[in-house]
Structures are given as C-alpha cells and as structure tokens.
Coordinates of C-alpha atoms and ligand atoms in Angstrom, one line a residue:
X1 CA -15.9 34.3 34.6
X2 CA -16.7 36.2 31.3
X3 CA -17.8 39.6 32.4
X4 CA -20.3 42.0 29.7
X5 CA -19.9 45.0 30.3
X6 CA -21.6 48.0 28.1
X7 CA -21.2 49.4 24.6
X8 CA -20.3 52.9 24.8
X9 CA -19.4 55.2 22.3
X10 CA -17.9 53.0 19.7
X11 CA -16.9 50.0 21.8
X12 CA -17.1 47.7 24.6
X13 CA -16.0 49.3 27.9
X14 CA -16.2 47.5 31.5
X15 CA -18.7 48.2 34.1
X16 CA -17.5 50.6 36.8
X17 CA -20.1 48.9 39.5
X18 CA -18.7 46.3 41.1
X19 CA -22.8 44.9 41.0
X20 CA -23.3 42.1 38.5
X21 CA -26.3 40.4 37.5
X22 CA -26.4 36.2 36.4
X23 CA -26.7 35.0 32.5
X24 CA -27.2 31.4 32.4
X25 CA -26.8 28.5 30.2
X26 CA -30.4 27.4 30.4
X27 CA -29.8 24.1 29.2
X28 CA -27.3 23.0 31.9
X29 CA -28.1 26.0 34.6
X30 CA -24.9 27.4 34.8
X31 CA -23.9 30.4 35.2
X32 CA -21.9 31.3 32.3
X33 CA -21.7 34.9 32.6
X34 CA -22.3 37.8 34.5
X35 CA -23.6 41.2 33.3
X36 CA -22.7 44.7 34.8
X37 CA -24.9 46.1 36.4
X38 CA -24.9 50.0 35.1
X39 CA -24.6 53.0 37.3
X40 CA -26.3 56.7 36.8
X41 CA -22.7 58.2 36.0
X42 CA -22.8 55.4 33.2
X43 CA -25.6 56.3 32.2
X44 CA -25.3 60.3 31.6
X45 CA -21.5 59.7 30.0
X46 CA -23.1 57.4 27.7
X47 CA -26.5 60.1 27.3
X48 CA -23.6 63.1 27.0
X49 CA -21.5 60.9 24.2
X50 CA -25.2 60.7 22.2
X51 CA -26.3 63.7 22.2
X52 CA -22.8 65.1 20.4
X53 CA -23.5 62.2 18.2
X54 CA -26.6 63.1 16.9
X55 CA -26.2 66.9 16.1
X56 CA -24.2 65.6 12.8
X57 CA -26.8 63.2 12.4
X58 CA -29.8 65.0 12.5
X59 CA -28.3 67.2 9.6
X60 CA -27.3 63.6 8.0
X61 CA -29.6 63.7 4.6
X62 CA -32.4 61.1 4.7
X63 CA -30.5 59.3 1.9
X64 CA -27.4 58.8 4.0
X65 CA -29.6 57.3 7.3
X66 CA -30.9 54.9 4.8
X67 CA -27.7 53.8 3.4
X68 CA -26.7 52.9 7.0
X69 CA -29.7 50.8 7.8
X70 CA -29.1 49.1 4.6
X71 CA -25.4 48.6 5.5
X72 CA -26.3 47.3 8.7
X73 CA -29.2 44.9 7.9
X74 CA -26.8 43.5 5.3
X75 CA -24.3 43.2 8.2
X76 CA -26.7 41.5 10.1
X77 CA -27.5 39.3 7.5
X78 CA -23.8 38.2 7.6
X79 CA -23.7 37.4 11.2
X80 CA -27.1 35.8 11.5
X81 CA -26.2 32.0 12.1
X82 CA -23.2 33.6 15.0
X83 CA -26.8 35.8 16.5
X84 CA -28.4 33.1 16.6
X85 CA -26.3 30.7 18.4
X86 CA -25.6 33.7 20.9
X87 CA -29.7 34.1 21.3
X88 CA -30.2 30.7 22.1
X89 CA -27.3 30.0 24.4
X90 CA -28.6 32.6 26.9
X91 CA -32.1 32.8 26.0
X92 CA -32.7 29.3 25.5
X93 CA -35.1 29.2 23.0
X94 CA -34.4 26.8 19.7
X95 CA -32.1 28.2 16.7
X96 CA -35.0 28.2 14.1
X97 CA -36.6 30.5 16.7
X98 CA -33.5 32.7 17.0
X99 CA -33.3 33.0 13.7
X100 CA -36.9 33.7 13.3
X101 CA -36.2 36.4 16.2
X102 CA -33.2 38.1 14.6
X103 CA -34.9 37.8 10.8
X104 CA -38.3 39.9 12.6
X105 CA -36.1 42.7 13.5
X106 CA -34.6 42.8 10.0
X107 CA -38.1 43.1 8.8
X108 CA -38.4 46.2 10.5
X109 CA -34.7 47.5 9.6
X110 CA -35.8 47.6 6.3
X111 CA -38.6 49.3 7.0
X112 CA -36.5 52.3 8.4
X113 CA -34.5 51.8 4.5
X114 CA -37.7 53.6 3.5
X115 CA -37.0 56.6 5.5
X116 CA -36.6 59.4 3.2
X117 CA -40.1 58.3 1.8
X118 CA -41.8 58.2 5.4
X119 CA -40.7 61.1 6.8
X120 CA -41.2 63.6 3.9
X121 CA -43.4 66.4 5.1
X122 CA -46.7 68.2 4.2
X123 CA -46.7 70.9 2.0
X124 CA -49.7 73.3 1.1
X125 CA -49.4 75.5 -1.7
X126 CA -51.7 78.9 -1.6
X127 CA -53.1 78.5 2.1
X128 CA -53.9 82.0 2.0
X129 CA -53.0 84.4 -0.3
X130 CA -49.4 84.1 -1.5
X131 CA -49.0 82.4 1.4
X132 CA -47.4 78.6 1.0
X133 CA -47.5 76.0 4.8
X134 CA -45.3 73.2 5.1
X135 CA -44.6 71.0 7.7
X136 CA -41.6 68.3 8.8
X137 CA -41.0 65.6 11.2
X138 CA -38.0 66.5 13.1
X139 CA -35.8 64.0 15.7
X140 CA -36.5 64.5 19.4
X141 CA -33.1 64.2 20.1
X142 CA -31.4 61.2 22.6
X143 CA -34.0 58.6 23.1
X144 CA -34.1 55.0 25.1
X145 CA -35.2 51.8 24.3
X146 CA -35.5 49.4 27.4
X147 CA -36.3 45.6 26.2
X148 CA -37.5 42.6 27.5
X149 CA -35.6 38.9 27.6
X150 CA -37.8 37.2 25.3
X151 CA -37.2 38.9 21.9
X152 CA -33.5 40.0 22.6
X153 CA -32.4 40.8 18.7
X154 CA -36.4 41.7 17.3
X155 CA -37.0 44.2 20.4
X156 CA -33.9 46.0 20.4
X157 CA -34.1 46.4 16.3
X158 CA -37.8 47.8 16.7
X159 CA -36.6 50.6 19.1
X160 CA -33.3 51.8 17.8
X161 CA -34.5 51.0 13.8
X162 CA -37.0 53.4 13.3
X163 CA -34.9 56.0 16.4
X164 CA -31.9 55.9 14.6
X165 CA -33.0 56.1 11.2
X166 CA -35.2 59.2 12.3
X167 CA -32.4 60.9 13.0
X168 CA -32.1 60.2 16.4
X169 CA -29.5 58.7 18.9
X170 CA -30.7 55.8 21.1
X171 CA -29.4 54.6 24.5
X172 CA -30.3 50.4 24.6
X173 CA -30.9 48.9 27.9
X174 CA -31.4 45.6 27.1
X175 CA -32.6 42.9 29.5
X176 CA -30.1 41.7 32.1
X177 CA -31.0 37.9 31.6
X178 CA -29.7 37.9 27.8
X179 CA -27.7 41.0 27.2
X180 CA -24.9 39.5 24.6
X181 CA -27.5 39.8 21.4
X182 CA -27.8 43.4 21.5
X183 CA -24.1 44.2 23.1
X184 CA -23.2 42.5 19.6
X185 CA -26.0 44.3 17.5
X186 CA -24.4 47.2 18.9
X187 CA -20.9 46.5 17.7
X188 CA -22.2 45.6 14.2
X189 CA -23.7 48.7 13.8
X190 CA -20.6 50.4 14.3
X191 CA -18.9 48.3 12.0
X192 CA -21.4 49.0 9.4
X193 CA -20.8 52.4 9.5
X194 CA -22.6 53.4 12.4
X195 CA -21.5 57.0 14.0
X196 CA -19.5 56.7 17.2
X197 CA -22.4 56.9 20.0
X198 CA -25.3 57.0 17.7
X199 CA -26.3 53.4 19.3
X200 CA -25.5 53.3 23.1
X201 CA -25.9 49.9 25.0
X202 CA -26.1 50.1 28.8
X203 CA -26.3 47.0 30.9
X204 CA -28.6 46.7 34.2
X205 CA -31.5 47.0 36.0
X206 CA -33.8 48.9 37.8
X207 CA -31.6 51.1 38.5
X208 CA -30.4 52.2 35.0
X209 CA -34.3 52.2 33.7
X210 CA -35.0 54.9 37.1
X211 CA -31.9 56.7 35.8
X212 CA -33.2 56.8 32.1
X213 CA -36.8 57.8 33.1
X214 CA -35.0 61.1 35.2
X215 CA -32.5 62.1 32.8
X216 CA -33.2 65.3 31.6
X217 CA -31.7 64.6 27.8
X218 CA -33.5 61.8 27.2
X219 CA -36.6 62.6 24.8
X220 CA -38.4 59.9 25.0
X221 CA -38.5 55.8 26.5
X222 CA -39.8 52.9 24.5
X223 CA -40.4 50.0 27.2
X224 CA -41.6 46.3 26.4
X225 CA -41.7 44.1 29.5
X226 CA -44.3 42.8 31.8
X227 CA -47.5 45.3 33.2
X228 CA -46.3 46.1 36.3
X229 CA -43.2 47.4 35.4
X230 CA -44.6 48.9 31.9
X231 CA -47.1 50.8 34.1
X232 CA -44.4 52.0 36.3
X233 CA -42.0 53.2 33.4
X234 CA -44.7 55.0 31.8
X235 CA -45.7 56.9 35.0
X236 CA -42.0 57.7 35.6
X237 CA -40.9 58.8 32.3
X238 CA -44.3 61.0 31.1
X239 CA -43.7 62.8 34.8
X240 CA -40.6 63.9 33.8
X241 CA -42.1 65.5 30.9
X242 CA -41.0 62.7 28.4
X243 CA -42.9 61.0 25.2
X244 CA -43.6 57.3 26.6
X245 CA -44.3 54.0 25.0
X246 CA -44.9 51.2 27.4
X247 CA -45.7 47.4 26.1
X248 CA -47.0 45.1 29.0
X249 CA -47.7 41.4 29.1
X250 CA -51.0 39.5 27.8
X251 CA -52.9 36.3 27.8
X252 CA -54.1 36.0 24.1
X253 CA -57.2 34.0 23.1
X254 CA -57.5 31.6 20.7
X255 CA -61.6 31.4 19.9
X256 CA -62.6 27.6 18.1
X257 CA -65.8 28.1 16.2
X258 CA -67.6 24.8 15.9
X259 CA -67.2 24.9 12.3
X260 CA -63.1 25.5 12.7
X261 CA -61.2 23.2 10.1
X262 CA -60.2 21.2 13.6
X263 CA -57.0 19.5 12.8
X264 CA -55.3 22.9 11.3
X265 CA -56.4 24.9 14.3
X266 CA -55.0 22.1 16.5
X267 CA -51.6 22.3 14.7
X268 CA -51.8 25.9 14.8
X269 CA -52.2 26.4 18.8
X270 CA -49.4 23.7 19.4
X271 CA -46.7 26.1 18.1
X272 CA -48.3 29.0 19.3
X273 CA -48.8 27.9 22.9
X274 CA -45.8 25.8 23.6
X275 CA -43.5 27.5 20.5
X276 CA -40.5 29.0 22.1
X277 CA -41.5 27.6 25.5
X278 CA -44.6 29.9 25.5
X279 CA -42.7 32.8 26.2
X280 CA -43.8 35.1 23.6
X281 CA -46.3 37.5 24.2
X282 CA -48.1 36.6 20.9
X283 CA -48.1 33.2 22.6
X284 CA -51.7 31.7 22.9
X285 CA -52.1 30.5 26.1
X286 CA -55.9 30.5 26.2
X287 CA -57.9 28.3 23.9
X288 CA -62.1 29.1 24.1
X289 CA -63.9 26.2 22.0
X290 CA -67.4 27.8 21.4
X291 CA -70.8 25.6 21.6
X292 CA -71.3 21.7 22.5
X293 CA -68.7 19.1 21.9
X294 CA -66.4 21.5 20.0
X295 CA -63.9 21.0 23.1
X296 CA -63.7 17.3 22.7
X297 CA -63.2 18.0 19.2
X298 CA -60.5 20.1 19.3
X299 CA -59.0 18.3 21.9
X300 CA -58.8 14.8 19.6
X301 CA -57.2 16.9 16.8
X302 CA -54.7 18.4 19.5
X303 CA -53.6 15.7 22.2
X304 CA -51.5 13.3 19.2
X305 CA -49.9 17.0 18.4
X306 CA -49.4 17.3 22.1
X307 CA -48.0 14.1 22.3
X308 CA -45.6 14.5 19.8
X309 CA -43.5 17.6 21.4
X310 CA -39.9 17.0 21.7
X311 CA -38.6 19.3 24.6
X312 CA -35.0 19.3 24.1
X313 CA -31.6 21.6 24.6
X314 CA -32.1 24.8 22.2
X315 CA -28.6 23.8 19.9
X316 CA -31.1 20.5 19.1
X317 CA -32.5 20.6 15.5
X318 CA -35.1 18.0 16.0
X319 CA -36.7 20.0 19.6
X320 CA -40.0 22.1 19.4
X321 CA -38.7 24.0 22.4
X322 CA -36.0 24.6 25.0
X323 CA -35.9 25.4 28.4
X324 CA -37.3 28.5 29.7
X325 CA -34.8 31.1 30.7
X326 CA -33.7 31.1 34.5
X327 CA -34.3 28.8 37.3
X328 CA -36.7 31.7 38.8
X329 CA -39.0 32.0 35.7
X330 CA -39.3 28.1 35.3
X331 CA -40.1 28.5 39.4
X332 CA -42.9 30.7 38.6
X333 CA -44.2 28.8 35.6
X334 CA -44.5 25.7 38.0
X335 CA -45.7 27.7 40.7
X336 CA -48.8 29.1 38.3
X337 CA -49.5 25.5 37.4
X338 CA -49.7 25.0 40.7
X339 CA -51.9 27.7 41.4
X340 CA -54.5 26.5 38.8
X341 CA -54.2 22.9 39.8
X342 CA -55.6 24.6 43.2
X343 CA -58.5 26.3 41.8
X344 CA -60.0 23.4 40.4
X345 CA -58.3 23.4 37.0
X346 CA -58.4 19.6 35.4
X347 CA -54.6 18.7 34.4
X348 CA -54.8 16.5 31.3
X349 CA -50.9 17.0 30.5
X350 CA -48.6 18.1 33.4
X351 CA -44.9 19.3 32.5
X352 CA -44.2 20.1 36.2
X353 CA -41.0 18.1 37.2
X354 CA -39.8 17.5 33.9
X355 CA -36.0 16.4 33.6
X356 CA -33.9 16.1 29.9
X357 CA -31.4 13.4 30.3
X358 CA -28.3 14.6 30.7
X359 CA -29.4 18.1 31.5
X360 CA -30.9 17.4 34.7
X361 CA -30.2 21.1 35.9
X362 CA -31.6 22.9 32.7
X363 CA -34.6 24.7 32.7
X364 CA -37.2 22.9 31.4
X365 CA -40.6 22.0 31.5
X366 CA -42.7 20.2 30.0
X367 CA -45.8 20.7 27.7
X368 CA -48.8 21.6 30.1
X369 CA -52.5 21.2 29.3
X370 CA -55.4 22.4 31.5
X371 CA -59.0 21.5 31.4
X372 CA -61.9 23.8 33.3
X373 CA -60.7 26.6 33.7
X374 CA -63.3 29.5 34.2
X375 CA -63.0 33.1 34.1
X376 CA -63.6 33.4 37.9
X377 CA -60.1 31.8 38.4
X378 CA -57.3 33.7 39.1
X379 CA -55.0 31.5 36.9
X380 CA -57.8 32.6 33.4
X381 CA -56.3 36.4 34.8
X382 CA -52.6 36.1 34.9
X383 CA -50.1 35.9 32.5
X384 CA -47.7 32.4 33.1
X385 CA -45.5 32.8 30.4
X386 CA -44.7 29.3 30.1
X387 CA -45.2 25.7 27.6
X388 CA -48.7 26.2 29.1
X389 CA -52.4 25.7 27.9
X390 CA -55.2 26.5 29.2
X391 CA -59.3 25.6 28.2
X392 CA -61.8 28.0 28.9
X393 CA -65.1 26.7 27.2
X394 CA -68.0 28.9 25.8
X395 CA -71.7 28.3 24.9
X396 CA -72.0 31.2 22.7
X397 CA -70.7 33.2 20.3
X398 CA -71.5 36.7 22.8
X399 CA -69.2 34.9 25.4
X400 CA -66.4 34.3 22.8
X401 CA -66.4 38.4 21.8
X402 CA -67.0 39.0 25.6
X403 CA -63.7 36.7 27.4
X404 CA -61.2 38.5 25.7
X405 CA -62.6 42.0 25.7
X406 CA -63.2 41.6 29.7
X407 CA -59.2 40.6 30.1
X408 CA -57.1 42.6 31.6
X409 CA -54.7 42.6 28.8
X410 CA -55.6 42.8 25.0
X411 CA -52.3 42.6 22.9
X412 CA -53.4 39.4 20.4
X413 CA -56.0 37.3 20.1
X414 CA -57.3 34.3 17.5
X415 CA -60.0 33.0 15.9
X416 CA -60.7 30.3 13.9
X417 CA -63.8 29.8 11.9
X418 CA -64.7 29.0 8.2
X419 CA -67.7 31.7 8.2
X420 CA -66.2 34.9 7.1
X421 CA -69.2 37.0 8.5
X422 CA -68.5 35.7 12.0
X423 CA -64.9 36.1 12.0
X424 CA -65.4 39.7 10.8
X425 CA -67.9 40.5 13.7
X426 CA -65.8 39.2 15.8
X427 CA -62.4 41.4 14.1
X428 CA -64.8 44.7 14.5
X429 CA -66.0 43.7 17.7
X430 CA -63.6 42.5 20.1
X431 CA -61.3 44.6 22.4
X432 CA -58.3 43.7 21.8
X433 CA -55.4 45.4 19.5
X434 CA -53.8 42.5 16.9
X435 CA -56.2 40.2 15.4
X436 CA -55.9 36.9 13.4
X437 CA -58.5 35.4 11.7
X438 CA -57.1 31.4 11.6
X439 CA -53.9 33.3 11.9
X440 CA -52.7 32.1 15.5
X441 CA -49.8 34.4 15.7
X442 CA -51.0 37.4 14.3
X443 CA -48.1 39.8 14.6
X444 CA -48.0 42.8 12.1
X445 CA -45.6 42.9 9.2
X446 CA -43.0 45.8 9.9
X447 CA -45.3 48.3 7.7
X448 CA -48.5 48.3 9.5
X449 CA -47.3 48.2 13.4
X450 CA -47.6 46.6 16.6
X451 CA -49.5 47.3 19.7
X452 CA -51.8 45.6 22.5
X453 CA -55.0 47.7 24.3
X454 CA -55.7 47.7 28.3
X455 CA -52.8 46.4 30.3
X456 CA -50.9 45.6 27.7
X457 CA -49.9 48.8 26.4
X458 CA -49.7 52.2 28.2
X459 CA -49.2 55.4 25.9
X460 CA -50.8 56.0 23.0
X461 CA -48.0 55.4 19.7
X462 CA -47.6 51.5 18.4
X463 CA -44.0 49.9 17.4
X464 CA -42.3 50.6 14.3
X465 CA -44.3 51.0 10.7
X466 CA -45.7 54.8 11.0
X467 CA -46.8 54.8 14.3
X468 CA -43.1 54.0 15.0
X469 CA -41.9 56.6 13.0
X470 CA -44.5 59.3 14.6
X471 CA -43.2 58.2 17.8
X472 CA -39.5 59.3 17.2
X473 CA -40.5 62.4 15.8
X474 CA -42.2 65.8 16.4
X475 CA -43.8 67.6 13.7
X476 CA -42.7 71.6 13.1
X477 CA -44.7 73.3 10.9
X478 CA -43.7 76.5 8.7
X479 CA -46.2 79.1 7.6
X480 CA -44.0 81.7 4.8
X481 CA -44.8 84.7 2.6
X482 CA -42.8 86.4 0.7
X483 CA -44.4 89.6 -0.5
X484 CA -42.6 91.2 -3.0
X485 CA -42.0 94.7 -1.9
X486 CA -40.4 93.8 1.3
X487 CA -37.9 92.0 -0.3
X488 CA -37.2 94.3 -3.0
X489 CA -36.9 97.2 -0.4
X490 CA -35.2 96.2 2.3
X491 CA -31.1 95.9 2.6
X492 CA -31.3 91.7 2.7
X493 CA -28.6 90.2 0.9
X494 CA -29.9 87.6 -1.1
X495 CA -27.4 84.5 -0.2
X496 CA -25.9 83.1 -3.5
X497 CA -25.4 78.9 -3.0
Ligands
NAD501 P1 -39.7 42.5 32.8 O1 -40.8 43.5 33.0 O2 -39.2 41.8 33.9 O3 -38.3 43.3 32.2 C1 -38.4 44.2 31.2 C2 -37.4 45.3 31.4 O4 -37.7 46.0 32.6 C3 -36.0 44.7 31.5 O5 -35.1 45.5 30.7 C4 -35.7 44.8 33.0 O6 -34.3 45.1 33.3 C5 -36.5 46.0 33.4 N1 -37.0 45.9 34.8 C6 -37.3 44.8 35.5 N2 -37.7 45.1 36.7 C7 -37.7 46.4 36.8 C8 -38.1 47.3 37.9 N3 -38.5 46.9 39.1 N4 -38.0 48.6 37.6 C9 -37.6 49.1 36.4 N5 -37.2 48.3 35.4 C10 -37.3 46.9 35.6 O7 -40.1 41.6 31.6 P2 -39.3 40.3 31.0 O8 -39.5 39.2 32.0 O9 -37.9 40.6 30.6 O10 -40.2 40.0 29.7 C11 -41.4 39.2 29.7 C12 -42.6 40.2 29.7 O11 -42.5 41.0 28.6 C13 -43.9 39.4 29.6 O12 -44.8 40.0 30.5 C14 -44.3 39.6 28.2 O13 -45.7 39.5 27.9 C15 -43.8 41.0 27.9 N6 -43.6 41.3 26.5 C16 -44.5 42.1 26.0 C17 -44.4 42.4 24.6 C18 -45.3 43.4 24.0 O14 -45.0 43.9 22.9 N7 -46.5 43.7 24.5 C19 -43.4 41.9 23.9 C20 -42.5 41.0 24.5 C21 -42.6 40.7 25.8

C-alpha cells in the first residue's frame, strides 16, 4: 500500500507514527492509500527547519519573492493536467472541476506576483517639524495554513500564496482525505526555486492542528473547514496569543424574484447546487422563489435541467459530477436527506441509493430535490454538503432579505432579479458576506477577497487580496528626525555604502 508521508524541508520524508489515516478512490471505494498521520515532534522539526528558512527570506527583496511566485505559478501551469488527475482521483470531483480548482489558486498566485506593489509602506513627509513617519508591513514570522478536502490545490495556494510571498514561511496541513495535491504543490515549489523549508507540508489530524494551535513559533493559523471545528481552531490558536483566521461552513441562498429571467436562473442553480457534488461551500443548496406561482415557475425551467444530470466516475468527460468523497460523507449526505424526508420535506427527486454501473462501491449519489421545506426545520439550518436542493418559498420580498440574514451561516448568497433597484436593496441589506446579483457562485476574484459573516467565519481578516496580505503581516511604524547639530557634533561615523 502506497504510503504519503510529509514534505519536510525540501523533500518527501516518511511518517514516524505508525497511525495512518484512509485515501480512497471514490469511484470504486478502495482504499488506495494511506496518509501519515503526523506527530508533535514532526511537527516542531518541521516549525524549527521554517523558521531558519525564513530569516534569509524576510531580508529576500520584494522583487526576488515575486520572481518565485511567478516561477512557481508557471510551474504549476506545467503540471496542471498531472494536478488535476491527482485532484480528482482522491477527491472525486470531475477534471474540469479540478482544473477549475487548481486554475483559482493560480488566480491568487498571481496576485502575490504583485507583492512589491502591495506591501509598500506609508510615508509622511513633514509630520512635525523636520520630522518625516513612515511605516512597513513586516512578516510575522512561521505561520500555518490548515485546509479543508473540498478545494485541495485553491485552499492550500490561498494560505501559503499571499504567506510566502509576504515574506513568511508556512507549515501546510492539508486535509487527511486528499493530501497528494498539496504534498505535490509542495515539491513543485521547491523545484521552482523555492527555499528549503520555506513551504512545510505536514500530514494528519486533530492532532497535528492541537499541535499547531500550541506551538509557540507559530505566528499565526489560517483554518477553512466546517463550524465546529473552525470555532474550535480559532479559540485554540487566539488563546495562545496567535493571529487567527477561521472559515466555517454555510448554506447559501439563492433568492428567485418573480421577474427572474427563469430558464437562466434554472441553469444557473443546477451547476451551483449539484456542481462538484454540492460540496463547495459557494454551493447553493437553498433556492427561495419569492411571491405566488414563482416556485412552479422555476421548478418547470429546472426539473428538464435536473433531469439531464449525468452522475458519472470523475476521469468521465461527459459527467456533471462524481461521487462524493468517502463512504462516511456520502453516509451523512443520505442520512440528512433522511432527516428532511422526516420533517415533512416533499421529495420530488431522491438520489438516495444511487448505484453507477460498474462502480457499485463508489461514492455516489444522486441529484436530490426537496419541496416544503420551512425555516422551522432543522434540515433549512444545517449544512449537508451534498448533490442536494432544497425549496424554501417566500411571499415577500422582507422574508427574502430576512431567511438568509437569520442563518446561522452567511458566507454567499444569490439573487436573481431583472430590477436593479431591488437587487441593490437586497446587496446593501442582507447579512451575509459575498454577494451575487444573477451571479450564483459569487466568489471574489483574487484582488478583492474572500470571507463569510456569522458561523461561517471567526476572526476578523478575509483570504487573500489585501485583507490577505494584512493578515500575514504586522505593520511597524518609524517616527525620525535628524536635527542637524546632533549629527554634526557628535562622534557618529557616517557609514559610507
Ligand atoms: P473539516 O472541518 O472536517 O476539516 C477541516 C480541517 O480540520 C482538516 O484539515 C482536518 O484534518 C481538520 N480537523 C478535522 N477534525 C478536527 C478536529 N476535531 N480538531 C482539529 N482539527 C480537525 O472540514 P472538511 O470536511 O474537510 O471540509 C468541508 C467543510 O469545509 C464544509 O463545512 C465547508 O463548508 C467548509 N468550507 C468552508 C470554506 C470557506 O471558505 N468558508 C471553504 C471550503 C470549505
């Protein structure tokens, strides 16, 4: 059995634990690998090899970091039809989708290309008399980026783009159910030119992200993953006196305004509810038709849509989707179908049970369409993370604002309208922290950045752009006079360059 161990400075290196963890081959439900599971002495060797790393670094000019990202994204470029066939054989989702996850996290790579523009300073000449301020964003130092299994290339760019290129070194702890995409990220950093230990990839689990949020050298943790644990990581890390960043899970919204061009919205919510087997959280697994009959509208334009999904292995170029990505997640998908069906949800499209010919021990399931459900449901609440859609009607334009500002989680929500001064009442309005207006996956572009409200975000800085930026950095600021008698008097040498 291939065995993954961890990326430590400058190569791959076995797991000392003898605890492993299970990758699968979601189409057939094999195993097909198993991960090592990291251990606390991993952990500060890798933190220890770092932080020698990034002294040079942080005195490495902002022309040079740039160069690197460049060098690497063009790297990346290189590899991205081998990433992508990785992506998908452990994740499970389709190869236009890996592709689409690997070519997000470019985006931001060449973001961090601009770094000697973004982090230029402040400078104030003649603050007070003779006297001239100045301030710079400086690197924190070793920081850690702890990712989720759904975005395994995007996440892990996000995180140790904008750390890296800050002057930073980063420790990765990618998720345990797909950790091959940023082991070989990792490697091709490295071969782009990447200092030794600048980008450190530890394998595990809890007890590697318990061992990140103590370690006394680590600056600050960047965490996206579901609430619970989001909540937990942020608690942990700010109470050992680190800079925290915590993305959680959602249930985005998708509002239908009566006067929605139907059959666009319809095609829309198909690839953003079942795309990537709904496990995306920019997914939208909520659909609120506002005012009479607009349901039965939207629902003609959707169901031939609907019908039309081809659930298929994720190397197939004609599927929508693949299967989900362990036996235990489809499990939970099925058993929150369930769930709903017992609270009274109506089940106009049911993928429980679903079997692929041939692939009768993949994890699949198929499309899933429910009918009445109401915010007094537990189901409306809880984030299923599955090929799942559920209806939740409105009479008004006041309940549309108010279902998604009352949710627990706020990351994205949608609406789609052809009355520009409701969609922008709506924008200003609603409480929630991305936005589309008949933009169903409305997902910043790597300059502006991205963040949920509520439970879906603990901590105050966004991902990547300038909020990113901020994030890995702390700001010194310099206040100088030279007066001209003090220099001309005293016995200071004037250093010749
Ligand atoms: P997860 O919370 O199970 O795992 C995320 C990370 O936390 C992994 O690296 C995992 O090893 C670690 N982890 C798991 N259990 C832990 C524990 N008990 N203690 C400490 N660490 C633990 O999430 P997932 O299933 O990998 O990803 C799906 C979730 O991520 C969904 O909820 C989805 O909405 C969310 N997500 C959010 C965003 C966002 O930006 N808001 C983006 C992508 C995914």
């Amino acid at each position: 059995m291939r065995i993954i161990g961890h990326f430590i400075d400058g190569k791959r290196v076995d797991g000392i634990s003898s605890r492993t963890g299970d990758v699968f081959n979601p189409n057939t439900g094999e195993v097909q690998a198993k991960v090592a599971m990291g251990t606390p002495e991993e952990l500060d060797n890798a933190v220890k090899g770092a932080a020698a790393a990034q002294i040079e670094w942080a005195k490495t000019n902002p022309q040079k970091r740039s160069r690197l990202m460049f060098a690497f994204k063009e790297k990346v470029e290189v590899h991205m039809n081998e990433l992508a066939e990785l992506l998908s054989s452990e994740h499970g989702k389709v190869l236009a989708d890996s592709r689409g996850d690997v070519m997000r996290g470019i985006d931001v790579i060449e973001f961090a290309c601009g770094i000697p523009h973004g982090q230029k300073g402040e400078h104030t000449h003649g603050a007070g008399p003779e006297i001239d301020v100045y301030s710079m964003r400086r690197p924190l130092g070793v920081v850690a980026g702890i990712t989720p299994f759904n975005f395994p290339a995007m996440i892990p760019m996000w995180m140790f783009g904008m750390s890296i290129a800050t002057g930073n070194a980063c420790i990765l702890k990618p998720s345990e159910k797909d950790p091959s995409v940023p082991m070989r990220l990792a490697e091709l950093f490295v071969e782009a030119g990447g200092p030794v230990g600048l980008l450190q990839c530890v394998n595990g689990d809890k007890e590697i992200v318990d061992s990140i949020c103590d370690h006394p050298m680590i600056k600050a943790v960047s965490f996206v993953g579901s609430s619970s644990i989001a909540q937990y990581v942020y608690a942990c890390a700010t109470a050992s006196g680190k800079r925290a960043q915590c993305m959680g899970g959602a249930k985005n919204h998708g509002i239908i305004m009566p006067d929605a061009n139907m059959d666009q919205a319809a095609k829309d919510i198909l690839g953003a509810a079942y795309g990537s087997a709904g496990e995306r959280c920019m997914a939208l697994p909520v659909v609120v038709p506002v005012g009479e009959g607009t349901a039965e509208k939207f629902l003609e334009s959707l169901i031939p849509g609907l019908e039309a999904i081809k659930v298929g292995i994720s190397t197939d170029p004609d599927a929508d989707y693949g299967p989900v990505v362990t036996r235990a997640h489809k499990k939970s998908i099925e058993a929150g179908i369930d769930k709903a069906v017992e609270e009274g949800a109506t089940v106009l499209r049911d993928g429980r049970g679903f079997t692929l010919q041939g692939y009768e021990n993949g994890f699949f399931i198929g499309p899933t369409l429910l009918d009445d459900v109401t915010p007094d449901m537990d189901t409306y609440h809880e984030e299923i993370f599955g090929p799942v859609l559920q209806i939740v009607r409105a009479d008004t334009f006041e309940q549309a604002v108010a279902l998604p500002s009352e949710h627990q989680y706020g990351n994205g929500v949608a609406i789609f309208t052809q009355n520009g001064r409701a969609a922008r009442e709506f924008a200003d309005r609603v409480e929630v922290g991305m936005v589309g207006i008949n933009v169903p996956i409305p997902v910043p572009v790597s300059y502006h950045s991205f963040g949920g409200w509520k439970r879906s975000a603990f901590g105050d800085a966004n991902q990547y752009g300038m909020e990113g930026l901020r994030f890995y950095t702390k700001v010194k600021t310099v206040t100088q006079r030279w007066p001209e008698g003090e220099t001309r008097d005293s016995a200071f040498i004037i250093p010749r360059f």
